[in-house]
Amino acid sequence: MGRVQILTSPPPDRRLITAAVRSRSQPALWLIRGLGLLLALVALIDLATSDIFGVFGVSLGLLFAVGAPTLLVRRAVDRCWQFHGMPGTFAITDWGVQRSDALTQHGYSWPAVRGIDAAPEQLLFLIGKAGFMPMPTAALQPGEREQILATAAQRGITVRSVRQKHSAR
């Protein structure tokens, strides 16, 4: 591992994990919502020409459009919370970013980080197609957030500012 530039131990925050999961899942969630609404629309048209299937189809489509995204986000947050819900320490180095806690230790070299989503209260290190490592920024000292983003930019990593909606669950 390279020289440690920044060492921080932010408290875990389920609200931020939820915001990160929602942010990274938006394309899939919109697809699920769209399919549910399409099913409801087809069933509504069928309801005008038929009988009971239309009511069932409209109900199923609306349930799918509203309930499935909520359920999927909740399950993904539960899985992420298993890994990121324990207090841990982040080390930002010349080599990359690393997180360690009482049970795990994992890190990604800068070439493995394909981008950073810089949200108001956290940084999301994007790994692979859909993976990410969230780092709350509450425990950073003044200027450290900018230092992390500058280090990433020097290595050719795209930094994108994002706004995230926060949720209690």
Tab-separated table of C-alpha atoms in Angstrom:
chain	number	residue	atom	x	y	z
A	1	MET	CA	0.000	0.000	0.000
A	2	GLY	CA	1.168	3.534	-0.695
A	3	ARG	CA	1.757	6.467	1.595
A	4	VAL	CA	-1.353	7.314	3.651
A	5	GLN	CA	-2.672	10.715	2.692
A	6	ILE	CA	-5.974	10.682	4.565
A	7	LEU	CA	-7.194	8.423	7.352
A	8	THR	CA	-10.791	8.820	8.536
A	9	SER	CA	-13.272	6.853	10.654
A	10	PRO	CA	-16.763	8.176	9.910
A	11	PRO	CA	-19.736	6.714	11.766
A	12	PRO	CA	-21.885	4.396	9.611
A	13	ASP	CA	-25.116	5.995	8.412
A	14	ARG	CA	-27.929	3.837	7.027
A	15	ARG	CA	-29.612	6.915	5.554
A	16	LEU	CA	-26.541	7.566	3.389
A	17	ILE	CA	-26.365	3.914	2.307
A	18	THR	CA	-30.014	4.142	1.247
A	19	ALA	CA	-29.320	7.309	-0.737
A	20	ALA	CA	-26.323	5.656	-2.413
A	21	VAL	CA	-28.293	2.540	-3.377
A	22	ARG	CA	-31.136	4.636	-4.779
A	23	SER	CA	-28.739	6.843	-6.704
A	24	ARG	CA	-26.832	3.945	-8.268
A	25	SER	CA	-30.051	1.946	-8.986
A	26	GLN	CA	-32.075	4.644	-10.739
A	27	PRO	CA	-31.921	3.190	-14.286
A	28	ALA	CA	-33.086	-0.243	-13.104
A	29	LEU	CA	-35.768	1.253	-10.859
A	30	TRP	CA	-37.154	3.357	-13.717
A	31	LEU	CA	-37.282	0.250	-15.917
A	32	ILE	CA	-39.196	-1.689	-13.243
A	33	ARG	CA	-41.598	1.214	-12.697
A	34	GLY	CA	-42.131	1.543	-16.440
A	35	LEU	CA	-42.878	-2.159	-16.877
A	36	GLY	CA	-45.361	-2.034	-13.999
A	37	LEU	CA	-47.115	0.990	-15.464
A	38	LEU	CA	-47.160	-0.661	-18.903
A	39	LEU	CA	-48.786	-3.747	-17.401
A	40	ALA	CA	-51.337	-1.543	-15.640
A	41	LEU	CA	-52.083	0.333	-18.881
A	42	VAL	CA	-52.545	-2.872	-20.910
A	43	ALA	CA	-54.779	-4.275	-18.172
A	44	LEU	CA	-56.769	-1.013	-18.069
A	45	ILE	CA	-57.386	-1.276	-21.808
A	46	ASP	CA	-58.357	-4.919	-21.303
A	47	LEU	CA	-60.672	-3.866	-18.467
A	48	ALA	CA	-62.579	-1.647	-20.882
A	49	THR	CA	-63.199	-4.613	-23.177
A	50	SER	CA	-63.213	-7.523	-20.755
A	51	ASP	CA	-63.899	-8.316	-17.138
A	52	ILE	CA	-61.933	-9.547	-14.117
A	53	PHE	CA	-58.424	-9.844	-15.606
A	54	GLY	CA	-58.357	-6.080	-16.103
A	55	VAL	CA	-58.894	-5.325	-12.417
A	56	PHE	CA	-56.300	-7.909	-11.411
A	57	GLY	CA	-53.841	-6.690	-14.058
A	58	VAL	CA	-54.208	-3.017	-13.114
A	59	SER	CA	-53.697	-3.878	-9.450
A	60	LEU	CA	-50.707	-6.084	-10.207
A	61	GLY	CA	-49.143	-3.480	-12.503
A	62	LEU	CA	-49.500	-0.680	-9.936
A	63	LEU	CA	-48.197	-2.926	-7.167
A	64	PHE	CA	-45.233	-3.827	-9.361
A	65	ALA	CA	-44.567	-0.177	-10.297
A	66	VAL	CA	-44.671	1.044	-6.689
A	67	GLY	CA	-43.881	-1.945	-4.488
A	68	ALA	CA	-41.109	-3.703	-6.393
A	69	PRO	CA	-38.675	-0.743	-6.431
A	70	THR	CA	-39.240	-0.134	-2.721
A	71	LEU	CA	-38.670	-3.795	-1.887
A	72	LEU	CA	-35.570	-4.058	-4.090
A	73	VAL	CA	-34.005	-0.926	-2.574
A	74	ARG	CA	-34.722	-2.151	0.958
A	75	ARG	CA	-33.116	-5.545	0.252
A	76	ALA	CA	-30.068	-3.962	-1.390
A	77	VAL	CA	-29.656	-1.573	1.547
A	78	ASP	CA	-29.870	-4.505	3.965
A	79	ARG	CA	-27.072	-6.294	2.050
A	80	CYS	CA	-24.918	-3.156	1.904
A	81	TRP	CA	-25.517	-2.493	5.593
A	82	GLN	CA	-24.019	-5.916	6.412
A	83	PHE	CA	-20.711	-4.674	4.973
A	84	HIS	CA	-20.829	-0.950	5.688
A	85	GLY	CA	-22.912	-0.793	8.871
A	86	MET	CA	-20.010	-1.548	11.174
A	87	PRO	CA	-17.693	1.301	12.201
A	88	GLY	CA	-14.655	1.278	9.969
A	89	THR	CA	-11.644	3.242	8.862
A	90	PHE	CA	-10.960	4.552	5.375
A	91	ALA	CA	-7.424	5.119	4.125
A	92	ILE	CA	-6.867	7.184	1.000
A	93	THR	CA	-3.348	6.565	-0.291
A	94	ASP	CA	-1.187	6.893	-3.385
A	95	TRP	CA	-2.249	3.304	-4.137
A	96	GLY	CA	-6.021	3.811	-3.863
A	97	VAL	CA	-8.813	3.631	-1.307
A	98	GLN	CA	-9.150	1.053	1.444
A	99	ARG	CA	-11.799	0.336	4.099
A	100	SER	CA	-11.234	-1.848	7.124
A	101	ASP	CA	-13.371	-2.753	10.121
A	102	ALA	CA	-13.408	-5.461	12.777
A	103	LEU	CA	-14.483	-8.156	10.276
A	104	THR	CA	-13.265	-7.104	6.830
A	105	GLN	CA	-10.605	-5.240	4.970
A	106	HIS	CA	-10.891	-4.376	1.307
A	107	GLY	CA	-9.403	-1.840	-1.018
A	108	TYR	CA	-9.307	-0.737	-4.621
A	109	SER	CA	-6.341	0.641	-6.496
A	110	TRP	CA	-6.920	3.879	-8.373
A	111	PRO	CA	-7.057	2.084	-11.761
A	112	ALA	CA	-9.949	-0.052	-10.405
A	113	VAL	CA	-11.982	3.052	-9.492
A	114	ARG	CA	-13.900	4.049	-12.613
A	115	GLY	CA	-15.385	7.215	-11.133
A	116	ILE	CA	-16.456	9.052	-8.011
A	117	ASP	CA	-19.931	10.400	-7.337
A	118	ALA	CA	-19.446	13.315	-4.961
A	119	ALA	CA	-22.675	13.718	-2.990
A	120	PRO	CA	-23.123	16.346	-0.262
A	121	GLU	CA	-22.431	13.973	2.665
A	122	GLN	CA	-20.518	11.115	1.064
A	123	LEU	CA	-18.253	10.011	-1.740
A	124	LEU	CA	-19.183	6.948	-3.787
A	125	PHE	CA	-16.156	5.211	-5.269
A	126	LEU	CA	-17.553	3.449	-8.362
A	127	ILE	CA	-16.108	-0.013	-8.922
A	128	GLY	CA	-16.857	-2.171	-11.977
A	129	LYS	CA	-20.218	-1.867	-13.717
A	130	ALA	CA	-22.490	-1.566	-10.684
A	131	GLY	CA	-20.315	-1.786	-7.571
A	132	PHE	CA	-19.546	1.074	-5.263
A	133	MET	CA	-17.887	1.791	-1.948
A	134	PRO	CA	-19.601	4.591	-0.003
A	135	MET	CA	-17.497	6.801	2.240
A	136	PRO	CA	-19.325	9.248	4.540
A	137	THR	CA	-17.489	12.556	4.672
A	138	ALA	CA	-18.693	13.741	8.096
A	139	ALA	CA	-15.392	12.865	9.819
A	140	LEU	CA	-13.124	14.489	7.228
A	141	GLN	CA	-11.064	17.492	8.239
A	142	PRO	CA	-11.546	20.749	6.287
A	143	GLY	CA	-9.961	20.427	2.860
A	144	GLU	CA	-9.634	16.629	2.917
A	145	ARG	CA	-12.644	16.055	0.671
A	146	GLU	CA	-11.137	18.355	-1.948
A	147	GLN	CA	-7.772	16.604	-1.540
A	148	ILE	CA	-9.375	13.199	-2.216
A	149	LEU	CA	-11.156	14.506	-5.304
A	150	ALA	CA	-7.974	16.195	-6.563
A	151	THR	CA	-5.974	12.978	-6.055
A	152	ALA	CA	-8.579	11.050	-8.052
A	153	ALA	CA	-8.674	13.664	-10.807
A	154	GLN	CA	-4.857	13.544	-11.089
A	155	ARG	CA	-5.198	9.835	-11.831
A	156	GLY	CA	-7.760	10.451	-14.576
A	157	ILE	CA	-10.794	9.400	-12.546
A	158	THR	CA	-14.030	11.149	-13.442
A	159	VAL	CA	-15.576	13.008	-10.529
A	160	ARG	CA	-19.270	13.778	-10.807
A	161	SER	CA	-21.233	15.968	-8.394
A	162	VAL	CA	-24.582	14.420	-7.526
A	163	ARG	CA	-27.484	15.287	-5.300
A	164	GLN	CA	-29.016	12.440	-3.360
A	165	LYS	CA	-32.403	12.224	-1.731
A	166	HIS	CA	-32.129	10.948	1.813
A	167	SER	CA	-34.479	8.451	3.357
A	168	ALA	CA	-34.983	7.121	6.857
A	169	ARG	CA	-34.930	3.547	5.530
